PDB file of C-alpha atoms and ligand atoms in Angstrom:
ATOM      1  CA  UNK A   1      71.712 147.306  91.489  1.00 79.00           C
ATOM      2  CA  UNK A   2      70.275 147.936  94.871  1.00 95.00           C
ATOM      3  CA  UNK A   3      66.723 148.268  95.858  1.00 97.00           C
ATOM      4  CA  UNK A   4      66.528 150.612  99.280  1.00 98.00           C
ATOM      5  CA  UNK A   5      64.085 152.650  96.550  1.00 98.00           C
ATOM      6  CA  UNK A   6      62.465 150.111  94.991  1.00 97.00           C
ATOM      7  CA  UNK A   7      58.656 150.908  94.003  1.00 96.00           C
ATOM      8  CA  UNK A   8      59.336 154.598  94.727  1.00 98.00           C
ATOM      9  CA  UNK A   9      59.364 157.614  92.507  1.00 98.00           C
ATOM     10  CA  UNK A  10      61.689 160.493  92.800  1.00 99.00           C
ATOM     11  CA  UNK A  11      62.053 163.912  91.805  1.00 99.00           C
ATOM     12  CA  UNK A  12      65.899 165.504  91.830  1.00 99.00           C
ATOM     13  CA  UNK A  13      66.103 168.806  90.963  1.00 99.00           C
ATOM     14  CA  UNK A  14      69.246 170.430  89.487  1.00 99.00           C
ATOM     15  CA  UNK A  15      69.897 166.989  88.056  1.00 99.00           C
ATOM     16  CA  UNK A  16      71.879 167.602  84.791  1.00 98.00           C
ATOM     17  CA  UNK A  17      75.451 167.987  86.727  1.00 98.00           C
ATOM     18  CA  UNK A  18      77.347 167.434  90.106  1.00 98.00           C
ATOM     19  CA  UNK A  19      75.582 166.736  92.886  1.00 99.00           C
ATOM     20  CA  UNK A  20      72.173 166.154  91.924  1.00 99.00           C
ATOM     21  CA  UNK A  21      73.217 164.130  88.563  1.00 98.00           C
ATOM     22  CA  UNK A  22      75.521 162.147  91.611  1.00 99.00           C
ATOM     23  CA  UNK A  23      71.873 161.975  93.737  1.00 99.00           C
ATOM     24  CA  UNK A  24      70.222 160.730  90.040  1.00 99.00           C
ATOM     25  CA  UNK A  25      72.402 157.964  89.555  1.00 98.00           C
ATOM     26  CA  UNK A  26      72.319 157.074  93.282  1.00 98.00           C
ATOM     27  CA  UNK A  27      68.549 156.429  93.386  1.00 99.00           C
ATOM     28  CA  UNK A  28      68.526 154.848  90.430  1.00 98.00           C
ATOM     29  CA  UNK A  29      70.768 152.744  91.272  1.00 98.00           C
ATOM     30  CA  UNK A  30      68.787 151.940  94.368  1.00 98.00           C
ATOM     31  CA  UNK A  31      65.912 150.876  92.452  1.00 98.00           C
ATOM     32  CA  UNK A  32      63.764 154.305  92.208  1.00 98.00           C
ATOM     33  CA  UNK A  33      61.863 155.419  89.190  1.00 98.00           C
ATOM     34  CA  UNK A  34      64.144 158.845  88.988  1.00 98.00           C
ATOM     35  CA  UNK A  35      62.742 161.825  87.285  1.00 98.00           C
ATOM     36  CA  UNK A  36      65.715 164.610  86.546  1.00 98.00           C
ATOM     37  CA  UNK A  37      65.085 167.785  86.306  1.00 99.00           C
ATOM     38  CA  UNK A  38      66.963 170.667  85.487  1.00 99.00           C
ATOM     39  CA  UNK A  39      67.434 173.934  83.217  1.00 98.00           C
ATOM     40  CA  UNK A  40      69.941 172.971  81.143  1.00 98.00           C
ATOM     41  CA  UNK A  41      67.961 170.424  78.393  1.00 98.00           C
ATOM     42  CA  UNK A  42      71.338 168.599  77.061  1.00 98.00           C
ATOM     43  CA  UNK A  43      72.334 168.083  80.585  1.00 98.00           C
ATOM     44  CA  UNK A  44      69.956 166.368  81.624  1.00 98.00           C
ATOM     45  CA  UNK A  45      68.689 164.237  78.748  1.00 98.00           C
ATOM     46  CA  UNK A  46      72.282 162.963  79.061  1.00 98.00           C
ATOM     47  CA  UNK A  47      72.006 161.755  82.704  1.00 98.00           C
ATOM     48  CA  UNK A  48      68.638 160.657  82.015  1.00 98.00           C
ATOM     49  CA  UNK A  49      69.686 158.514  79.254  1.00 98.00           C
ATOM     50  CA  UNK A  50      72.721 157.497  81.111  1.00 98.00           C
ATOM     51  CA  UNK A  51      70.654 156.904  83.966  1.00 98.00           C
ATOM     52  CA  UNK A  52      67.132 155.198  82.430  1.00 98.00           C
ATOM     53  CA  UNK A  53      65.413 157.952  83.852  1.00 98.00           C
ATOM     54  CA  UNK A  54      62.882 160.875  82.643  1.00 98.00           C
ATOM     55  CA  UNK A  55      64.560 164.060  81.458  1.00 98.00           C
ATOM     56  CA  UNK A  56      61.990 167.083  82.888  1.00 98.00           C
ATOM     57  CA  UNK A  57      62.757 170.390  81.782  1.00 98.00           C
ATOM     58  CA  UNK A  58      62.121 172.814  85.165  1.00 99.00           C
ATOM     59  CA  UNK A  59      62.854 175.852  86.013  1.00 99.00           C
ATOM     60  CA  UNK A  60      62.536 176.141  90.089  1.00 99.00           C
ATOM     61  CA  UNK A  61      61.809 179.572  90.311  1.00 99.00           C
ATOM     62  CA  UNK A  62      58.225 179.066  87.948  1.00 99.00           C
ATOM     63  CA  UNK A  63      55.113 177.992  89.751  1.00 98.00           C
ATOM     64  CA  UNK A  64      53.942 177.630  86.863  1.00 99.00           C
ATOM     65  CA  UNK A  65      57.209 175.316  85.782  1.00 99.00           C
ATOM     66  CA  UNK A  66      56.453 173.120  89.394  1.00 99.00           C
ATOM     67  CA  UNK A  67      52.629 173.294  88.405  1.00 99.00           C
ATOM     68  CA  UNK A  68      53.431 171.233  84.999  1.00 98.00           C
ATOM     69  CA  UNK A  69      55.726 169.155  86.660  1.00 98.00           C
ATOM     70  CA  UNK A  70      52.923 167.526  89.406  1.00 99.00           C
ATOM     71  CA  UNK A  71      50.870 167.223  86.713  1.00 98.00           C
ATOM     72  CA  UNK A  72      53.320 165.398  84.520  1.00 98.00           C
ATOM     73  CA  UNK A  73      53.984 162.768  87.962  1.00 98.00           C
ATOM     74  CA  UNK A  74      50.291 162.621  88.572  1.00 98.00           C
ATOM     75  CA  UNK A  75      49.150 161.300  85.355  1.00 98.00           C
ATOM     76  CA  UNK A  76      52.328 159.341  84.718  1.00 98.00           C
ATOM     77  CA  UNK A  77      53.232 157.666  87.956  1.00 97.00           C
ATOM     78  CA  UNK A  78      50.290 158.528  90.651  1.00 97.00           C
ATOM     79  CA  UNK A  79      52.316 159.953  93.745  1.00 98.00           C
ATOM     80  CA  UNK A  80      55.696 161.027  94.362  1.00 98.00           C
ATOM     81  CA  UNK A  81      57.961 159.199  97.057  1.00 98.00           C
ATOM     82  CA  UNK A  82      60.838 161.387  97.233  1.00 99.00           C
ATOM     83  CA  UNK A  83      61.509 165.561  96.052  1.00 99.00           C
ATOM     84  CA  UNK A  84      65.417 166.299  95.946  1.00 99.00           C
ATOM     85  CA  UNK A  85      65.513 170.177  96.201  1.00 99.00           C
ATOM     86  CA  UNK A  86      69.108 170.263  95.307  1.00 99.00           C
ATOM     87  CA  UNK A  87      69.140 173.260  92.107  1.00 99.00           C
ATOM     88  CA  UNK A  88      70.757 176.344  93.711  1.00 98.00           C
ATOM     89  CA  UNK A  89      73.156 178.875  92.728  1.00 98.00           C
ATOM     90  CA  UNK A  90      76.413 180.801  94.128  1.00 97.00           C
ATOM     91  CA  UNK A  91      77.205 184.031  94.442  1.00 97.00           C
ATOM     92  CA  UNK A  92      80.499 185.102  95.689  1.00 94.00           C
ATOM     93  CA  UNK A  93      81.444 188.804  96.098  1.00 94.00           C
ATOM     94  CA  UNK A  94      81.573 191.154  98.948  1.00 97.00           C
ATOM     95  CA  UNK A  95      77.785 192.308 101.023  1.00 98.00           C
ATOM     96  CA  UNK A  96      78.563 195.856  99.576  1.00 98.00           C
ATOM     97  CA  UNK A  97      78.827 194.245  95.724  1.00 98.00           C
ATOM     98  CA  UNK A  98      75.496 192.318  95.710  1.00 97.00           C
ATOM     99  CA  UNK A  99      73.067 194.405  93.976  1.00 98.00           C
ATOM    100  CA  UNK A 100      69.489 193.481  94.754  1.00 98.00           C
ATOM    101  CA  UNK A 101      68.877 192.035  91.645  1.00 98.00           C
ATOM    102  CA  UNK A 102      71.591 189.556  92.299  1.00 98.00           C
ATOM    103  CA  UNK A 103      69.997 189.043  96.293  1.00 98.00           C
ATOM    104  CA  UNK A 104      66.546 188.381  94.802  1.00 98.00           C
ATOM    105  CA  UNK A 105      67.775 185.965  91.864  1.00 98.00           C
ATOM    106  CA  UNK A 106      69.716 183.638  93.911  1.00 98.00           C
ATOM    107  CA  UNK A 107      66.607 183.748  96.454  1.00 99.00           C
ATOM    108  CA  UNK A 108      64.926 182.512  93.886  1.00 99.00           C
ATOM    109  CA  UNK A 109      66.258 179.901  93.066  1.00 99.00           C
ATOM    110  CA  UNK A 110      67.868 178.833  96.296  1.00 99.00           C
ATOM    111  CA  UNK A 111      64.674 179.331  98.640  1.00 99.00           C
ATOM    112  CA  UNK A 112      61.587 179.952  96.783  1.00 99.00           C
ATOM    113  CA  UNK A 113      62.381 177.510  94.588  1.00 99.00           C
ATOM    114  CA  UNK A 114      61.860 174.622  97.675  1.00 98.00           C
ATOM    115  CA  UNK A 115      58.966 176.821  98.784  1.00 99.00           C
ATOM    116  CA  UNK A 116      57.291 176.333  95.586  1.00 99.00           C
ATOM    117  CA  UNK A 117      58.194 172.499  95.035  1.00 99.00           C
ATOM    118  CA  UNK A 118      57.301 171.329  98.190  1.00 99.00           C
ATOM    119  CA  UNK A 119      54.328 173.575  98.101  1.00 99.00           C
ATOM    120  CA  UNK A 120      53.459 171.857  94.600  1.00 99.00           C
ATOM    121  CA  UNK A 121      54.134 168.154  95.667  1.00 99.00           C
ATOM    122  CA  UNK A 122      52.760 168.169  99.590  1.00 98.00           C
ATOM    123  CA  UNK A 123      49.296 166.204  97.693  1.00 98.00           C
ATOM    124  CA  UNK A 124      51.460 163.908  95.810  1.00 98.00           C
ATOM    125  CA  UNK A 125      54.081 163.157  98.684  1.00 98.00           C
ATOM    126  CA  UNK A 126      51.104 163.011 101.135  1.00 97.00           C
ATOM    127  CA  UNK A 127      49.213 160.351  98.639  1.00 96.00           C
ATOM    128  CA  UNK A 128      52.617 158.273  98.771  1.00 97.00           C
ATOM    129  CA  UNK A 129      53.156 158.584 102.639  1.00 95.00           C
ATOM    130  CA  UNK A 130      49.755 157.512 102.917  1.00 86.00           C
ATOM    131  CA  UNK A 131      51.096 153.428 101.565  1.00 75.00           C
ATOM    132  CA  UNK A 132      52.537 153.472 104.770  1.00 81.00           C
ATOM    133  CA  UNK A 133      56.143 154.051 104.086  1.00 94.00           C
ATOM    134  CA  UNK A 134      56.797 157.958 104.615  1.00 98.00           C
ATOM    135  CA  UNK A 135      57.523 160.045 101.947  1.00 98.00           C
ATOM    136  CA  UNK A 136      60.517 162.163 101.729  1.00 98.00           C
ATOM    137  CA  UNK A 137      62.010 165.603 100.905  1.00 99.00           C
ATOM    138  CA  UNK A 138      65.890 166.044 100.615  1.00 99.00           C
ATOM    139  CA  UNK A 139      66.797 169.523 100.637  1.00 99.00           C
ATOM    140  CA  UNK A 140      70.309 170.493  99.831  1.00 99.00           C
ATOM    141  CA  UNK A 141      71.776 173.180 101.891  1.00 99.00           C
ATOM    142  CA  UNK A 142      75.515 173.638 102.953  1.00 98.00           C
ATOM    143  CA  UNK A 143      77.605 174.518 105.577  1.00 98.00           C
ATOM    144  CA  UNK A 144      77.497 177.585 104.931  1.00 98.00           C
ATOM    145  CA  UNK A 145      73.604 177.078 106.353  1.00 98.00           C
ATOM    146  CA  UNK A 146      75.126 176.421 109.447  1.00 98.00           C
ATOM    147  CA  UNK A 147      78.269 178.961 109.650  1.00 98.00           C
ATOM    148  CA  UNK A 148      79.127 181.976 108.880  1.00 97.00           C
ATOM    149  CA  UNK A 149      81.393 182.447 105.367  1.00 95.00           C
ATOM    150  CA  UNK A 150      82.796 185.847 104.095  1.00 94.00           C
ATOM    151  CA  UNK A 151      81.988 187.248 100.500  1.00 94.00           C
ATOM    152  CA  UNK A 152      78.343 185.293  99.978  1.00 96.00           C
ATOM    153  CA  UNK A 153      76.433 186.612 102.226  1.00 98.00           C
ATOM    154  CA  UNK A 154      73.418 185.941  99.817  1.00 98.00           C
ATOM    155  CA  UNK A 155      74.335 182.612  99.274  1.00 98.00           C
ATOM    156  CA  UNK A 156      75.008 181.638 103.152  1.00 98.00           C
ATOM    157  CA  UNK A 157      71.880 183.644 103.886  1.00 98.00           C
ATOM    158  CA  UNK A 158      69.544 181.307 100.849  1.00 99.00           C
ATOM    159  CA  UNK A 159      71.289 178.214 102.415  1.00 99.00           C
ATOM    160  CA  UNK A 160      70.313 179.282 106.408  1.00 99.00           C
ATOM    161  CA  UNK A 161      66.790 179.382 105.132  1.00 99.00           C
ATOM    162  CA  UNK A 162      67.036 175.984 103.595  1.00 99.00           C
ATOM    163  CA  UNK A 163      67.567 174.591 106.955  1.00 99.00           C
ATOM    164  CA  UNK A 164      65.010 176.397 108.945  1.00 98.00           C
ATOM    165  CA  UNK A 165      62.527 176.031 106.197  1.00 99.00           C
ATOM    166  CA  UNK A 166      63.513 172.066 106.514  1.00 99.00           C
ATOM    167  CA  UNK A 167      63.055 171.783 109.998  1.00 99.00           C
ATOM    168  CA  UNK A 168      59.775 173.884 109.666  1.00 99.00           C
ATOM    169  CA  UNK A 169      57.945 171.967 107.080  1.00 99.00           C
ATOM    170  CA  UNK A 170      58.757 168.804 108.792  1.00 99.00           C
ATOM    171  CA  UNK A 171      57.143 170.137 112.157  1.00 98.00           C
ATOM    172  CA  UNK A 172      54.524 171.336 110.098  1.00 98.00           C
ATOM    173  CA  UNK A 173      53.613 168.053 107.889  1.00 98.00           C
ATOM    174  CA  UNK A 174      53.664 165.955 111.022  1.00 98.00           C
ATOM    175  CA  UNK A 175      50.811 168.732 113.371  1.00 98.00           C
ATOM    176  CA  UNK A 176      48.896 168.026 110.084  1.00 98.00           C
ATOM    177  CA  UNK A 177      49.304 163.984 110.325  1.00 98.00           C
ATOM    178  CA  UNK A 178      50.805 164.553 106.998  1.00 98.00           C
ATOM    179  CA  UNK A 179      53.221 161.195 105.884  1.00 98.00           C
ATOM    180  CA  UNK A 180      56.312 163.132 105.001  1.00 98.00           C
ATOM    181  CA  UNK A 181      59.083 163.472 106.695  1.00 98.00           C
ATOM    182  CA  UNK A 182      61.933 166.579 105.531  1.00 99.00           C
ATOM    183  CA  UNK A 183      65.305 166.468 106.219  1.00 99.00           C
ATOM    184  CA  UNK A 184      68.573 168.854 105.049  1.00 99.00           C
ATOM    185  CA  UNK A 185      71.617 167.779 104.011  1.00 99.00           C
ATOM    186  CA  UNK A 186      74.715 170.177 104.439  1.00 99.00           C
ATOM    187  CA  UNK A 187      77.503 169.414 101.916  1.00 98.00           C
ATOM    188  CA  UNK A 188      81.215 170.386 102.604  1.00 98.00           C
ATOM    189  CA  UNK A 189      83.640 171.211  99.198  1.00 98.00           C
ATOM    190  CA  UNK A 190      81.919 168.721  96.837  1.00 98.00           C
ATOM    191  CA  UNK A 191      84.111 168.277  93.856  1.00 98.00           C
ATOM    192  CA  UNK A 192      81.415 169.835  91.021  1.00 98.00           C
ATOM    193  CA  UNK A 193      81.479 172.463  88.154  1.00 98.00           C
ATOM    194  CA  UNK A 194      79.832 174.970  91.029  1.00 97.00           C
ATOM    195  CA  UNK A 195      83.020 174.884  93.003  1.00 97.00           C
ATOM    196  CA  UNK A 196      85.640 174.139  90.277  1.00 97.00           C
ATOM    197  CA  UNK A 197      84.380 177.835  89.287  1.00 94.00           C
ATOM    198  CA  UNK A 198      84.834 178.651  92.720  1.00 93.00           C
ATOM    199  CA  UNK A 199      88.384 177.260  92.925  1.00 95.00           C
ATOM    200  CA  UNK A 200      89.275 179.138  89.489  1.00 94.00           C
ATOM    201  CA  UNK A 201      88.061 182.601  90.788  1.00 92.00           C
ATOM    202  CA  UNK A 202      90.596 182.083  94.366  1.00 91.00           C
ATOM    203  CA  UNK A 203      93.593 180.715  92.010  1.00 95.00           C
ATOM    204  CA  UNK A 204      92.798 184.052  90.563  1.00 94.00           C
ATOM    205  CA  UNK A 205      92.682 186.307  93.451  1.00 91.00           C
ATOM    206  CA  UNK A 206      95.987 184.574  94.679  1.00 93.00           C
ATOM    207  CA  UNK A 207      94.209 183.319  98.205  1.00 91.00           C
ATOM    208  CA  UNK A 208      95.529 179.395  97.370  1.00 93.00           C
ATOM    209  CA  UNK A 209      97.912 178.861  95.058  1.00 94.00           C
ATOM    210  CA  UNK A 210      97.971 177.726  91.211  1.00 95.00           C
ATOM    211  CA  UNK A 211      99.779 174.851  90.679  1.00 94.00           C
ATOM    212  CA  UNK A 212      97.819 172.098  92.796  1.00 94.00           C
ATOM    213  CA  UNK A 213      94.651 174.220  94.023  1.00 97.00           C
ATOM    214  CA  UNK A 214      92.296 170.851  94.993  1.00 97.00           C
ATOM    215  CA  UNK A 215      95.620 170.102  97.337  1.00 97.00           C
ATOM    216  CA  UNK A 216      95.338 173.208  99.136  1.00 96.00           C
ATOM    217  CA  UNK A 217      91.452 172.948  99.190  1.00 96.00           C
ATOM    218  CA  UNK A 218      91.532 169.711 100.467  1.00 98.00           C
ATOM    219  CA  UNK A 219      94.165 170.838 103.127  1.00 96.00           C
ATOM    220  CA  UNK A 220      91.721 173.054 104.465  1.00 93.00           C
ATOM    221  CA  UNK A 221      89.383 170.236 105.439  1.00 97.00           C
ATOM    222  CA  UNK A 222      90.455 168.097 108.755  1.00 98.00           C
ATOM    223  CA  UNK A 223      90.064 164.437 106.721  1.00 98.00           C
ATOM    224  CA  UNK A 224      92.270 166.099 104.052  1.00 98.00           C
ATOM    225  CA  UNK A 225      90.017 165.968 100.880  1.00 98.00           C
ATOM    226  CA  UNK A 226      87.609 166.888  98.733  1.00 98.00           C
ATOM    227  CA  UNK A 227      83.912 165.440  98.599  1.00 98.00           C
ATOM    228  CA  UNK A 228      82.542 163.408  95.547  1.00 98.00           C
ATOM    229  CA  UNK A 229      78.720 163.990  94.397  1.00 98.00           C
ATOM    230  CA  UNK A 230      78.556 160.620  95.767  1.00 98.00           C
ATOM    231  CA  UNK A 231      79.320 161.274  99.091  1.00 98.00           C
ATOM    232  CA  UNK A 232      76.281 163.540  99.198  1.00 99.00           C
ATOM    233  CA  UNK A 233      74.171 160.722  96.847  1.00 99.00           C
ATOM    234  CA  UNK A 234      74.722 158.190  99.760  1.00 98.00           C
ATOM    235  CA  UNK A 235      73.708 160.442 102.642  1.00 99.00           C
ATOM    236  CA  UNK A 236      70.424 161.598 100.123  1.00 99.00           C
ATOM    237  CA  UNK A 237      69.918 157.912  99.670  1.00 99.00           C
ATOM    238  CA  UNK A 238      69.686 157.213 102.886  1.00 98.00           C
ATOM    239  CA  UNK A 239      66.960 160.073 104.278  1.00 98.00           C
ATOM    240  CA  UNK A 240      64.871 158.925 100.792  1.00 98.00           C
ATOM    241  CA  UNK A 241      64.861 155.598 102.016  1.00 98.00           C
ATOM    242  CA  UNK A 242      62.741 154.008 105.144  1.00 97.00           C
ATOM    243  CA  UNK A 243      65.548 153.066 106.843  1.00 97.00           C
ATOM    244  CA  UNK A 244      65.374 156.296 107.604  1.00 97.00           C
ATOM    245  CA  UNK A 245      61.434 156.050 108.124  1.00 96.00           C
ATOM    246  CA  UNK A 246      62.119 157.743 112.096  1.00 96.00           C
ATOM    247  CA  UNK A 247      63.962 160.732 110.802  1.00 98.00           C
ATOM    248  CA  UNK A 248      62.585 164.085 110.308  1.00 98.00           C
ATOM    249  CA  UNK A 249      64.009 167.470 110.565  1.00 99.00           C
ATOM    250  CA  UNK A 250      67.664 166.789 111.026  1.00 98.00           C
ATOM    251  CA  UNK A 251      70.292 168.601 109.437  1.00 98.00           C
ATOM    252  CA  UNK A 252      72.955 166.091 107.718  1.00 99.00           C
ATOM    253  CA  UNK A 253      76.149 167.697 107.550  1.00 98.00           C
ATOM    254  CA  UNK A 254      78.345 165.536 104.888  1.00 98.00           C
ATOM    255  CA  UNK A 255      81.752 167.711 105.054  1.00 98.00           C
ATOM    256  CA  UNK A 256      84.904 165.725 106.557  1.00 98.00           C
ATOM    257  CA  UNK A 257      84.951 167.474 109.400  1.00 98.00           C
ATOM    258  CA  UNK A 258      84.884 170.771 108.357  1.00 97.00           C
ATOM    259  CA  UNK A 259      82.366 172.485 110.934  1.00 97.00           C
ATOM    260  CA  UNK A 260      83.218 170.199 114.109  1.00 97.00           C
ATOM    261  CA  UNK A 261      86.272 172.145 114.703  1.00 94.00           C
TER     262      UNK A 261
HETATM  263  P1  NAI B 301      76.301 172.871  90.042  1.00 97.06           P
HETATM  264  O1  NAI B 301      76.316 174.313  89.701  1.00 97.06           O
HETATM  265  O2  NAI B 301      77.425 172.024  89.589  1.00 97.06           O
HETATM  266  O3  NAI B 301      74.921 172.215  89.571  1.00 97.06           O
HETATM  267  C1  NAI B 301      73.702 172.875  89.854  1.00 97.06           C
HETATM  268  C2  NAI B 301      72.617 172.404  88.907  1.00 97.06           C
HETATM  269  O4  NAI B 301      71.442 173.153  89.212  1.00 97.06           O
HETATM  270  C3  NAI B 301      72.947 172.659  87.426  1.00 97.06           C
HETATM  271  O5  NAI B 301      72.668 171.510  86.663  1.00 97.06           O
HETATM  272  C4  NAI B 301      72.022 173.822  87.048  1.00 97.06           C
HETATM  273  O6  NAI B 301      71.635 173.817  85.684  1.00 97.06           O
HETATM  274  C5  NAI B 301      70.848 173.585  87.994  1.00 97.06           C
HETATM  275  N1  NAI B 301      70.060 174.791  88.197  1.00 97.06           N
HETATM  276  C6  NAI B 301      70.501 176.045  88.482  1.00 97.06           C
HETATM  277  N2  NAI B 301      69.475 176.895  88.529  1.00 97.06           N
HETATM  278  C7  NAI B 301      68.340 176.178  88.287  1.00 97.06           C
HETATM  279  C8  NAI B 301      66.965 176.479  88.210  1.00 97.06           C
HETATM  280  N3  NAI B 301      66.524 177.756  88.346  1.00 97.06           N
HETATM  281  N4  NAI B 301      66.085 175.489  87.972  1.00 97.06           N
HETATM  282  C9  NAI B 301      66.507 174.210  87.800  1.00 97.06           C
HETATM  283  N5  NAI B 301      67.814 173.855  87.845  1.00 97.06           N
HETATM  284  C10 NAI B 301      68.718 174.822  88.088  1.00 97.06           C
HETATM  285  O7  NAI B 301      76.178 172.821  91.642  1.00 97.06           O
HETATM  286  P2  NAI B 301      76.497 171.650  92.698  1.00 97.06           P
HETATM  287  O8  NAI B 301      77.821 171.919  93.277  1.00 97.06           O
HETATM  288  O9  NAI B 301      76.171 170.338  92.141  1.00 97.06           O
HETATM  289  O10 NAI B 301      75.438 172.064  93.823  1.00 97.06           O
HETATM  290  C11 NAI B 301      74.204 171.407  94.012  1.00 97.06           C
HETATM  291  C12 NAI B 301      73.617 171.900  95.330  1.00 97.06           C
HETATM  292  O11 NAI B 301      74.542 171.625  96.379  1.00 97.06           O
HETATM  293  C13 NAI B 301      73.376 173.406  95.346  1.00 97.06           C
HETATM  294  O12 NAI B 301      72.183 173.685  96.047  1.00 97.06           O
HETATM  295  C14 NAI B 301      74.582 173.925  96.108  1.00 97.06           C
HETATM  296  O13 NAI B 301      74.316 175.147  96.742  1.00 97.06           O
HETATM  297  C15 NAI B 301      74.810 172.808  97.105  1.00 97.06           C
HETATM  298  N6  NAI B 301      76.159 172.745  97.663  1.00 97.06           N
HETATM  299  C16 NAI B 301      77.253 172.501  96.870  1.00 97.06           C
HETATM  300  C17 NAI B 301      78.512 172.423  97.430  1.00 97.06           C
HETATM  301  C18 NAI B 301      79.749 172.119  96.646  1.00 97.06           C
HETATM  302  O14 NAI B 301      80.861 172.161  97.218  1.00 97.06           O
HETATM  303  N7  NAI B 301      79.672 171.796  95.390  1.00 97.06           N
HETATM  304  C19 NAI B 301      78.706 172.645  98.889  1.00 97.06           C
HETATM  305  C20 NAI B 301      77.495 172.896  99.612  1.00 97.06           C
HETATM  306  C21 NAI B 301      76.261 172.929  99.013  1.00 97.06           C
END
């Protein structure tokens, strides 16, 4: 057990699988006091269990659902250290497929959801900053934030905004004097259920090949592998933590090399 976190109180979203539950265990781990929420109740009460931490039913997209849930950390634990926005969704089919009901629901979740939690937190992240040790926001974006990726043009497009609206906020919070510093981290092919779907549907369409796919999806990545959660957890740890008390706006791109060709 670590304590990088100790005394602070954090807020992952998407937290019952992959790479939130990995960001969960992290900070717990680390010494934080870890609320995990997600949408999916068994999920979560399983990490939280797992984990010693809170299980907190949320749905991103509700203002209502992020109203409850500052209430919930005001009157249980005071202010909040450190908001994970890492819940998002895929879509992956072709611009001409995506109906605008699917644009809008994956907007949703992917951008308005941050909008709406860091929107519902700024008095409870400000209240911890103001201790003198920074609060934090980790939002999870990709590299497909940062480069362009065919067939999910919704999804590439959600994760774009998740780094501008990064850098933005954290230009933003500091004009106002405002302890909290915002930061985007930019997975590469994490090893979760999100891409083990995504893996299935190209076995399917025959564009790598069935009999060892994660070989062939590591081969497309110059260190030769596939991510872990925990890859991501350590890089989340770190922003969330005050060594990292300097840092504000940067984009974190955890991928093996994948966009520095
Ligand atoms: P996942 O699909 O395995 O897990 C996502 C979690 O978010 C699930 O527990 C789900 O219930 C939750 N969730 C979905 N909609 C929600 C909502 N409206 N409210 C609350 N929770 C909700 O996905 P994974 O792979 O762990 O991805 C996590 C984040 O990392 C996502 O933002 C994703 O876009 C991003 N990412 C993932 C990569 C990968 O290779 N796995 C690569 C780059 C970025």
């Amino acid at each position: 057990m670590g304590e990088r976190l100790r005394d602070k109180v954090a807020l992952v979203t998407g937290a019952a699988q992959g790479i939130g539950a990995g960001i969960a265990r992290a900070m717990a781990a680390e010494g934080a006091t870890v609320i995990a929420a997600d949408v999916n109740r068994a999920g979560v009460e399983a990490l939280a269990s797992e984990i010693g931490a809170t299980a907190w039913m949320l749905d991103v997209t509700s203002e209502d659902g992020w109203a409850a849930a500052a209430d919930h950390v005001a009157t249980t634990h005071g202010p909040l250290s450190i908001l994970v926005n890492n819940a998002g969704v895929e879509l992956v089919k072709p611009m001409t497929a995506h109906s605008l009901a699917d644009w809008r629901a994956l907007m949703a979740v992917n951008v308005d959801g941050l909008f709406l939690g860091c929107r519902a937190f700024q008095p409870l992240l400000a209240a911890a900053g103001g201790q003198g040790r920074p609060a934090s926001v980790v939002n999870i974006s990709s590299i497909a934030g940062l480069v362009g990726y065919p067939d999910q043009l919704a999804y590439n497009t959600s994760k774009g905004a998740v780094r501008h609206m990064t850098k933005s906020l954290a230009i933003e919070w500091a004009a106002h004097g405002l302890p909290i510093r915002c930061n985007s981290i930019h997975p590469g092919c994490i090893r979760t259920p999100m891409l083990e779907m995504a893996v299935e549907g190209w076995v399917r369409e025959g564009s790598i090949p069935a009999d060892d796919p994660w070989a062939a999806v590591a081969s497309l990545c110059p260190l030769n592998a596939v991510g872990s959660p925990q890859d991501i957890a350590m890089g989340a740890v770190y922003l969330a933590s005050d060594e990292a008390r300097f840092v504000t706006g940067i984009e974190l791109v955890i991928d093996g090399g994948w966009v520095a060709r």
